[in-house]
Backbone as ProteinMPNN parsed JSONL, in Angstrom:
{"seq_chain_A": "XXXXXXXXXXXXXXXXXXXXXXXXXXXXXXXXXXXXXXXXXXXXXXXXXXXXXXXXXXXXXXXXXXXXXXXXXXXXXXXXXXXXXXXXXXXXXXXXXXXXXXXXXXXXXXXXXXXXXXXXXXXXXXXXXXXXXXXXXXXXXXXXXXXXXXXXXX", "coords_chain_A": {"N_chain_A": [[-7.513, -25.49, -3.549], [-7.914, -25.05, -6.929], [-10.047, -23.758, -8.097], [-11.04, -22.001, -6.277], [-11.642, -18.664, -5.474], [-11.54, -16.741, -3.494], [-10.102, -17.093, -0.764], [-10.036, -17.012, 2.692], [-7.336, -16.805, 4.586], [-6.468, -16.037, 7.033], [-7.752, -14.928, 10.016], [-7.653, -12.496, 12.04], [-8.444, -11.133, 15.14], [-8.978, -7.686, 15.932], [-7.683, -5.843, 18.42], [-7.602, -3.105, 20.695], [-5.103, -1.363, 22.448], [-4.283, 0.43, 25.53], [-3.243, 2.8, 24.524], [-4.542, 3.196, 22.19], [-3.689, 2.109, 19.802], [-3.764, -0.26, 17.223], [-3.355, -3.553, 18.183], [-2.598, -5.713, 16.575], [-1.389, -4.373, 14.435], [0.737, -3.202, 15.71], [2.244, -5.479, 16.423], [2.897, -6.517, 13.922], [4.34, -4.384, 12.708], [6.398, -4.23, 14.571], [7.605, -6.757, 14.242], [8.492, -6.567, 11.578], [10.231, -4.424, 11.863], [12.167, -5.591, 13.491], [13.353, -7.363, 11.746], [14.362, -5.638, 9.812], [15.717, -3.623, 11.173], [18.854, -3.242, 12.385], [19.84, -2.759, 14.973], [17.858, -3.608, 16.644], [16.002, -2.01, 18.041], [12.996, -1.146, 19.774], [10.393, -0.075, 17.872], [8.194, 1.206, 18.912], [8.976, 2.71, 20.968], [9.927, 4.912, 19.872], [9.264, 8.177, 19.142], [8.829, 9.215, 16.583], [7.968, 7.011, 15.119], [5.517, 6.465, 16.318], [4.218, 8.838, 15.698], [4.114, 8.529, 12.924], [2.381, 6.329, 12.614], [0.064, 7.489, 13.646], [-0.28, 9.438, 11.662], [-0.844, 7.771, 9.467], [-3.333, 6.687, 10.249], [-4.905, 9.032, 10.646], [-4.558, 10.739, 8.446], [-3.488, 9.57, 5.939], [-5.08, 7.182, 5.446], [-7.837, 8.198, 5.406], [-7.611, 9.948, 3.173], [-6.942, 8.168, 1.128], [-9.229, 6.609, 1.147], [-11.097, 8.39, 0.136], [-10.163, 8.733, -2.42], [-10.072, 8.081, -5.989], [-8.322, 6.29, -7.102], [-5.108, 4.691, -6.622], [-1.814, 5.664, -7.004], [1.309, 4.35, -7.082], [4.789, 4.497, -6.578], [6.933, 1.99, -7.31], [9.189, 0.705, -5.078], [12.749, 0.314, -5.368], [14.056, -1.042, -3.432], [12.995, -3.792, -2.068], [12.848, -4.853, 0.448], [12.893, -3.084, 2.73], [10.932, -1.008, 2.635], [8.63, 0.101, 4.368], [6.628, 2.022, 4.342], [5.645, 1.942, 1.673], [4.637, -0.667, 1.715], [2.546, -0.43, 3.576], [0.904, 1.49, 2.326], [0.249, 0.116, -0.053], [-1.059, -2.135, 0.975], [-3.231, -0.848, 2.212], [-4.483, 0.234, -0.044], [-5.308, -2.104, -1.305], [-7.049, -3.187, 0.638], [-8.962, -1.189, 0.706], [-10.043, -1.517, -1.711], [-9.158, -0.148, -4.007], [-8.352, 0.93, -7.301], [-5.104, 0.268, -8.584], [-2.244, 1.847, -9.737], [0.89, 1.05, -10.667], [3.975, 2.504, -10.699], [7.008, 2.009, -12.202], [10.261, 2.747, -11.823], [13.26, 3.231, -13.703], [15.037, 0.242, -14.538], [13.928, -1.648, -12.91], [12.649, -4.73, -11.664], [9.284, -5.852, -11.408], [7.549, -7.226, -8.714], [6.012, -10.405, -9.217], [3.465, -10.906, -7.972], [2.567, -8.331, -7.38], [2.321, -7.367, -9.973], [0.143, -8.867, -10.733], [-1.973, -7.83, -9.202], [-2.023, -5.096, -9.677], [-3.79, -2.634, -11.449], [-2.788, -1.251, -13.556], [0.488, -1.084, -14.915], [3.042, 1.11, -15.14], [5.885, 1.641, -16.84], [8.879, 3.35, -16.379], [11.566, 3.732, -17.738], [13.562, 5.636, -18.074], [13.242, 7.273, -15.935], [11.225, 9.958, -14.579], [9.822, 11.649, -17.12], [8.776, 13.468, -20.12], [7.745, 11.407, -21.839], [7.202, 9.283, -20.069], [5.327, 10.597, -18.524], [3.236, 10.878, -20.353], [2.57, 8.179, -20.712], [1.712, 7.595, -18.115], [-0.483, 9.284, -17.933], [-2.145, 8.133, -19.868], [-2.58, 5.634, -18.672], [-3.967, 6.407, -16.365], [-6.24, 7.423, -17.609], [-7.314, 5.039, -18.693], [-7.951, 3.635, -16.348], [-9.818, 5.37, -15.188], [-11.826, 5.23, -17.167], [-12.573, 2.545, -16.864], [-13.578, 2.641, -14.247], [-15.777, 4.327, -14.662], [-17.288, 2.712, -16.369], [-17.92, 0.593, -14.623], [-19.393, 2.026, -12.759], [-21.547, 2.801, -14.346], [-22.595, 0.275, -14.876], [-23.522, -0.408, -12.338], [-25.574, 1.349, -11.974], [-27.621, 0.374, -13.456]], "CA_chain_A": [[-8.395, -25.771, -4.679], [-7.625, -24.068, -7.974], [-11.25, -23.019, -8.454], [-11.416, -21.057, -5.222], [-11.157, -17.332, -5.822], [-11.423, -15.852, -2.342], [-9.886, -17.873, 0.442], [-9.57, -16.252, 3.837], [-6.345, -17.665, 5.232], [-6.12, -15.547, 8.358], [-8.783, -14.067, 10.598], [-7.129, -12.009, 13.302], [-9.238, -10.08, 15.773], [-8.256, -6.44, 16.154], [-7.917, -5.316, 19.749], [-6.898, -1.85, 20.904], [-4.52, -1.236, 23.776], [-4.616, 1.669, 26.218], [-2.817, 3.949, 23.733], [-5.408, 3.31, 21.028], [-3.079, 1.55, 18.6], [-4.188, -1.635, 16.956], [-2.319, -4.469, 18.653], [-2.06, -6.504, 15.467], [-0.495, -3.521, 13.661], [1.952, -3.062, 16.506], [3.058, -6.691, 16.343], [3.422, -6.63, 12.559], [5.391, -3.384, 12.518], [7.516, -4.622, 15.43], [8.28, -7.883, 13.594], [9.202, -6.045, 10.404], [11.335, -3.601, 12.347], [13.222, -6.466, 13.989], [14.059, -7.914, 10.595], [15.011, -4.563, 9.071], [16.486, -2.757, 12.043], [19.981, -4.021, 12.889], [20.082, -2.614, 16.409], [16.734, -4.243, 17.333], [15.243, -1.1, 18.898], [11.537, -1.253, 19.706], [9.931, 1.143, 17.192], [7.123, 1.849, 19.676], [9.605, 3.642, 21.897], [10.372, 6.02, 19.036], [8.149, 9.103, 18.929], [8.567, 9.392, 15.15], [7.176, 5.852, 14.678], [4.156, 6.685, 16.812], [3.663, 9.923, 14.884], [3.819, 7.999, 11.595], [1.158, 5.524, 12.711], [-1.035, 8.457, 13.754], [-0.446, 10.017, 10.325], [-1.52, 6.77, 8.631], [-4.737, 6.602, 10.676], [-5.63, 10.298, 10.595], [-4.432, 11.449, 7.17], [-3.343, 8.735, 4.753], [-6.24, 6.307, 5.22], [-9.006, 8.946, 4.916], [-7.362, 10.444, 1.812], [-7.039, 7.032, 0.212], [-10.629, 6.199, 1.085], [-11.801, 9.36, -0.708], [-9.567, 8.814, -3.75], [-10.597, 7.175, -7.009], [-7.301, 5.286, -7.4], [-3.835, 4.887, -5.945], [-0.634, 5.568, -7.86], [2.458, 4.099, -6.212], [6.097, 4.245, -7.194], [7.445, 0.728, -6.788], [10.558, 0.945, -4.611], [13.752, -0.653, -5.824], [14.396, -1.821, -2.235], [11.792, -4.543, -1.724], [12.92, -5.353, 1.809], [12.703, -2.168, 3.844], [10.056, 0.144, 2.421], [7.402, -0.155, 5.123], [5.609, 2.988, 3.885], [5.052, 1.375, 0.463], [3.857, -1.841, 2.118], [1.317, 0.023, 4.232], [0.057, 2.122, 1.312], [-0.256, -0.915, -0.952], [-2.045, -2.909, 1.73], [-4.428, -0.023, 2.381], [-5.144, 0.311, -1.351], [-5.973, -3.394, -1.524], [-8.156, -3.325, 1.583], [-9.99, -0.211, 0.343], [-10.493, -1.911, -3.043], [-8.854, 0.944, -4.934], [-7.498, 0.589, -8.443], [-3.699, 0.557, -8.309], [-1.31, 2.052, -10.84], [2.256, 0.895, -10.167], [4.99, 3.148, -11.538], [8.298, 1.351, -12.011], [11.33, 3.61, -12.319], [14.466, 2.522, -14.133], [14.828, -1.101, -15.095], [13.58, -2.536, -11.796], [11.633, -5.754, -11.881], [8.1, -5.73, -10.555], [7.216, -8.544, -8.169], [4.892, -11.006, -9.955], [2.183, -10.744, -7.277], [2.157, -6.938, -7.582], [1.875, -7.27, -11.368], [-1.191, -9.471, -10.808], [-3.022, -7.028, -8.572], [-2.047, -3.725, -10.192], [-4.65, -2.432, -12.617], [-1.889, -0.768, -14.603], [1.908, -0.946, -14.587], [3.667, 2.084, -16.03], [7.348, 1.549, -16.751], [9.569, 4.616, -16.639], [12.97, 3.306, -17.764], [14.446, 6.806, -17.991], [12.748, 8.136, -14.86], [10.055, 10.779, -14.888], [10.084, 12.53, -18.251], [7.515, 13.635, -20.875], [7.219, 10.129, -22.347], [6.62, 8.578, -18.923], [4.125, 11.344, -18.138], [2.187, 10.508, -21.305], [2.143, 6.814, -20.389], [0.949, 7.653, -16.87], [-1.764, 9.909, -18.259], [-2.944, 7.127, -20.574], [-2.981, 4.623, -17.682], [-5.015, 7.03, -15.548], [-7.435, 7.461, -18.453], [-7.899, 3.696, -18.78], [-8.543, 3.302, -15.048], [-11.029, 6.194, -15.054], [-12.838, 4.653, -18.055], [-13.052, 1.319, -16.225], [-14.418, 3.043, -13.11], [-17.045, 4.845, -15.204], [-18.033, 1.546, -16.84], [-18.466, -0.096, -13.449], [-20.411, 2.905, -12.187], [-22.698, 2.682, -15.226], [-23.202, -1.047, -14.657], [-24.218, -0.463, -11.052], [-26.781, 2.179, -12.07], [-28.676, -0.344, -14.191]], "C_chain_A": [[-8.215, -24.669, -5.707], [-8.843, -23.247, -8.358], [-11.683, -21.996, -7.422], [-10.827, -19.695, -5.539], [-10.975, -16.427, -4.618], [-11.28, -16.608, -1.046], [-9.381, -16.96, 1.546], [-8.625, -17.143, 4.612], [-6.04, -17.223, 6.65], [-7.227, -14.631, 8.852], [-8.308, -13.641, 11.972], [-8.056, -10.961, 13.887], [-8.37, -8.85, 15.985], [-8.658, -5.918, 17.52], [-7.123, -4.024, 19.891], [-6.353, -1.803, 22.316], [-4.848, 0.136, 24.35], [-4.197, 2.919, 25.44], [-3.659, 4.127, 22.474], [-4.817, 2.766, 19.745], [-3.545, 0.11, 18.423], [-3.05, -2.585, 17.316], [-1.749, -5.28, 17.499], [-1.102, -5.683, 14.631], [0.82, -3.365, 14.4], [2.832, -4.301, 16.349], [3.653, -6.859, 14.949], [4.561, -5.651, 12.344], [6.617, -3.751, 13.351], [8.301, -5.766, 14.793], [9.091, -7.436, 12.395], [10.415, -5.25, 10.851], [12.476, -4.466, 12.86], [14.014, -7.067, 12.843], [14.904, -6.835, 9.926], [16.018, -3.799, 9.924], [17.605, -3.549, 12.717], [20.162, -3.902, 14.39], [18.905, -3.091, 17.259], [15.986, -3.319, 18.293], [13.754, -1.339, 18.718], [11.01, 0.026, 19.064], [8.846, 1.871, 17.978], [7.665, 2.722, 20.793], [10.088, 4.885, 21.167], [9.177, 6.923, 18.72], [7.828, 9.292, 17.448], [7.759, 8.221, 14.593], [5.726, 6.015, 15.098], [3.481, 7.782, 16.0], [3.295, 9.421, 13.496], [2.547, 7.172, 11.6], [-0.057, 6.445, 12.84], [-1.324, 9.098, 12.406], [-1.201, 9.051, 9.406], [-3.006, 6.733, 8.955], [-5.509, 7.88, 10.381], [-5.603, 10.976, 9.234], [-4.421, 10.525, 5.954], [-4.589, 7.909, 4.462], [-7.472, 7.082, 4.761], [-8.82, 9.489, 3.497], [-7.485, 9.326, 0.794], [-8.488, 6.597, 0.05], [-11.423, 7.109, 0.156], [-11.285, 9.398, -2.14], [-10.2, 7.803, -4.704], [-9.628, 6.041, -7.299], [-6.048, 5.617, -6.616], [-2.728, 4.706, -6.972], [0.566, 5.433, -6.936], [3.703, 3.88, -7.039], [6.656, 2.998, -6.522], [8.894, 0.951, -6.351], [11.52, -0.102, -5.155], [14.193, -1.544, -4.664], [13.142, -2.52, -1.756], [11.74, -4.937, -0.246], [12.463, -4.332, 2.84], [11.748, -1.016, 3.667], [8.688, -0.096, 3.064], [6.291, 0.781, 4.681], [4.896, 2.451, 2.637], [4.163, 0.188, 0.819], [2.517, -1.422, 2.703], [0.373, 0.639, 3.205], [-0.542, 1.088, 0.372], [-1.32, -1.761, -0.258], [-3.34, -2.143, 1.917], [-5.193, 0.072, 1.064], [-5.914, -0.975, -1.642], [-7.201, -3.507, -0.634], [-9.289, -2.343, 1.294], [-10.538, -0.466, -1.062], [-10.31, -0.794, -4.07], [-8.077, 0.415, -6.13], [-6.069, 1.055, -8.151], [-2.951, 0.731, -9.624], [0.081, 2.006, -10.228], [3.213, 1.527, -11.167], [6.339, 2.536, -11.202], [9.368, 2.222, -12.652], [12.55, 2.785, -12.695], [14.119, 1.169, -14.715], [14.464, -2.119, -14.019], [12.524, -3.549, -12.223], [10.454, -5.459, -10.967], [7.795, -7.118, -10.009], [5.989, -9.12, -8.877], [3.53, -10.819, -9.285], [1.67, -9.312, -7.437], [1.664, -6.741, -9.014], [0.466, -7.85, -11.531], [-2.277, -8.555, -10.26], [-3.1, -5.598, -9.089], [-2.963, -3.661, -11.415], [-3.832, -1.996, -13.818], [-0.469, -0.765, -14.064], [2.497, -0.007, -15.622], [5.174, 2.0, -15.807], [7.961, 2.873, -17.189], [11.068, 4.335, -16.658], [13.958, 4.465, -17.629], [13.991, 7.773, -16.91], [11.522, 8.919, -15.309], [10.458, 11.781, -15.969], [8.787, 12.664, -19.052], [6.915, 12.33, -21.385], [6.554, 9.341, -21.221], [5.336, 9.269, -18.469], [2.962, 11.016, -19.059], [1.66, 9.104, -21.017], [1.307, 6.796, -19.118], [-0.426, 8.247, -17.129], [-2.694, 8.912, -18.957], [-3.443, 6.055, -19.599], [-4.099, 5.165, -16.796], [-6.322, 7.065, -16.33], [-8.116, 6.105, -18.557], [-8.572, 3.296, -17.47], [-9.833, 4.092, -14.845], [-12.146, 5.632, -15.929], [-13.428, 3.376, -17.453], [-13.962, 1.645, -15.047], [-15.777, 3.549, -13.583], [-17.916, 3.705, -15.732], [-18.696, 0.828, -15.68], [-19.575, 0.713, -12.807], [-21.702, 2.833, -13.019], [-23.402, 1.352, -15.072], [-23.984, -1.115, -13.364], [-25.484, 0.387, -11.056], [-27.934, 1.426, -12.716], [-29.448, -1.259, -13.306]], "O_chain_A": [[-8.35, -23.487, -5.389], [-8.698, -22.147, -8.893], [-12.597, -21.21, -7.67], [-9.638, -19.586, -5.839], [-10.292, -15.41, -4.734], [-12.25, -16.749, -0.301], [-8.414, -16.222, 1.359], [-9.049, -18.123, 5.225], [-5.409, -17.968, 7.401], [-7.594, -13.668, 8.177], [-8.533, -14.343, 12.958], [-8.417, -10.001, 13.206], [-7.163, -8.965, 16.195], [-9.822, -5.592, 17.755], [-6.075, -3.872, 19.264], [-7.045, -2.157, 23.271], [-5.59, 0.911, 23.746], [-4.745, 3.996, 25.676], [-3.499, 5.119, 21.764], [-5.406, 2.954, 18.68], [-3.692, -0.631, 19.395], [-1.93, -2.448, 16.824], [-0.541, -5.513, 17.448], [-0.097, -6.212, 14.155], [1.891, -3.392, 13.793], [4.043, -4.178, 16.162], [4.795, -7.299, 14.813], [5.626, -6.029, 11.856], [7.748, -3.599, 12.89], [9.532, -5.749, 14.801], [10.231, -7.862, 12.208], [11.499, -5.385, 10.284], [13.641, -4.112, 12.681], [15.224, -7.261, 12.96], [16.037, -7.093, 9.52], [17.062, -3.378, 9.425], [17.334, -4.431, 13.531], [20.599, -4.86, 15.028], [18.956, -2.984, 18.484], [15.393, -3.793, 19.262], [13.305, -1.694, 17.628], [11.157, 1.105, 19.638], [8.604, 3.052, 17.729], [6.904, 3.398, 21.485], [10.605, 5.811, 21.792], [8.202, 6.486, 18.108], [6.669, 9.509, 17.095], [6.947, 8.413, 13.687], [4.813, 5.735, 14.322], [2.306, 7.668, 15.654], [2.278, 9.835, 12.94], [1.722, 7.296, 10.695], [-1.089, 6.206, 12.213], [-2.486, 9.283, 12.044], [-2.088, 9.463, 8.658], [-3.844, 6.745, 8.053], [-6.647, 7.821, 9.915], [-6.529, 11.714, 8.897], [-5.241, 10.674, 5.048], [-5.099, 7.936, 3.342], [-8.112, 6.662, 3.797], [-9.763, 9.49, 2.706], [-8.064, 9.511, -0.277], [-8.923, 6.258, -1.051], [-12.327, 6.645, -0.539], [-11.902, 10.031, -2.996], [-10.783, 6.805, -4.281], [-10.045, 4.952, -7.694], [-5.938, 6.688, -6.02], [-2.705, 3.724, -7.714], [0.812, 6.304, -6.101], [3.688, 3.184, -8.054], [6.828, 2.964, -5.303], [9.733, 1.341, -7.162], [11.147, -1.254, -5.374], [14.65, -2.667, -4.879], [12.303, -1.901, -1.101], [10.679, -5.318, 0.25], [11.708, -4.683, 3.747], [11.751, -0.103, 4.493], [7.721, -0.448, 2.388], [5.127, 0.381, 4.646], [3.669, 2.504, 2.56], [3.062, 0.051, 0.285], [1.478, -1.99, 2.366], [-0.823, 0.348, 3.208], [-1.723, 1.173, 0.035], [-2.359, -2.064, -0.843], [-4.426, -2.711, 1.797], [-6.422, -0.002, 1.057], [-7.03, -0.939, -2.159], [-8.277, -3.881, -1.102], [-10.447, -2.626, 1.6], [-11.392, 0.277, -1.546], [-11.19, -0.533, -4.89], [-7.228, -0.463, -5.976], [-5.86, 2.106, -7.545], [-3.014, -0.124, -10.508], [0.417, 2.825, -9.373], [3.259, 1.136, -12.333], [6.762, 2.547, -10.046], [9.383, 2.413, -13.868], [12.834, 1.761, -12.073], [13.055, 0.976, -15.303], [14.67, -3.319, -14.201], [11.637, -3.259, -13.026], [10.614, -4.887, -9.889], [7.784, -8.089, -10.766], [5.022, -8.395, -9.115], [2.537, -10.594, -9.976], [0.47, -9.101, -7.611], [0.691, -6.022, -9.239], [-0.31, -7.383, -12.365], [-3.382, -8.511, -10.799], [-4.138, -4.95, -8.953], [-2.913, -4.522, -12.294], [-4.151, -2.334, -14.958], [-0.248, -0.476, -12.888], [2.462, -0.28, -16.821], [5.665, 2.261, -14.709], [7.606, 3.434, -18.226], [11.77, 4.663, -15.701], [15.066, 4.284, -17.124], [14.316, 8.96, -16.96], [10.874, 8.575, -16.297], [11.316, 12.639, -15.758], [7.789, 12.036, -18.7], [5.695, 12.166, -21.365], [5.466, 8.794, -21.402], [4.374, 8.609, -18.078], [1.826, 10.888, -18.603], [0.454, 8.864, -21.069], [0.311, 6.077, -19.036], [-1.424, 7.76, -16.598], [-3.888, 8.86, -18.666], [-4.591, 5.619, -19.686], [-5.067, 4.46, -16.512], [-7.386, 6.774, -15.784], [-9.343, 6.017, -18.516], [-9.641, 2.687, -17.48], [-10.831, 3.541, -14.381], [-13.294, 5.56, -15.489], [-14.637, 3.151, -17.523], [-14.998, 1.005, -14.865], [-16.805, 3.239, -12.981], [-19.136, 3.724, -15.567], [-19.879, 0.493, -15.736], [-20.58, 0.159, -12.361], [-22.803, 2.808, -12.47], [-24.63, 1.275, -15.125], [-25.001, -1.804, -13.291], [-26.374, 0.173, -10.233], [-29.095, 1.797, -12.544], [-30.368, -1.935, -13.768]]}, "name": "protein", "num_of_chains": 1, "seq": "XXXXXXXXXXXXXXXXXXXXXXXXXXXXXXXXXXXXXXXXXXXXXXXXXXXXXXXXXXXXXXXXXXXXXXXXXXXXXXXXXXXXXXXXXXXXXXXXXXXXXXXXXXXXXXXXXXXXXXXXXXXXXXXXXXXXXXXXXXXXXXXXXXXXXXXXXX"}
């Protein structure tokens, strides 16, 4: 229905296994790893993968939760950047404003353009002009946050 604005298409329960990792996250990461990883190794047998998941839970998520907004550099490799996927998903789930920085002449996926509060294009990489554009985008997001904060005080 075109008039529906918030359809829940998937309701997965989150269960924790004996190691304390969310089973749904394990299955998603495992599925992605099978697509991306040519040798089909199980990422849960890799200590660095386990350490990364711990980092996401213990450091990244709390920092994002405390932040006013998220600024992400859009990777040129849309297929294998799991870190970007996790950060973007966390930003969405935490309802954080998103500023997407696009380096070079890379295209931005249409869905990302829809959800990003701001898209800053940096055709020549990070330079003074791009820094000014990023500063202006941050200013607009902060102004919007202050407006919303003022509306909620009334």
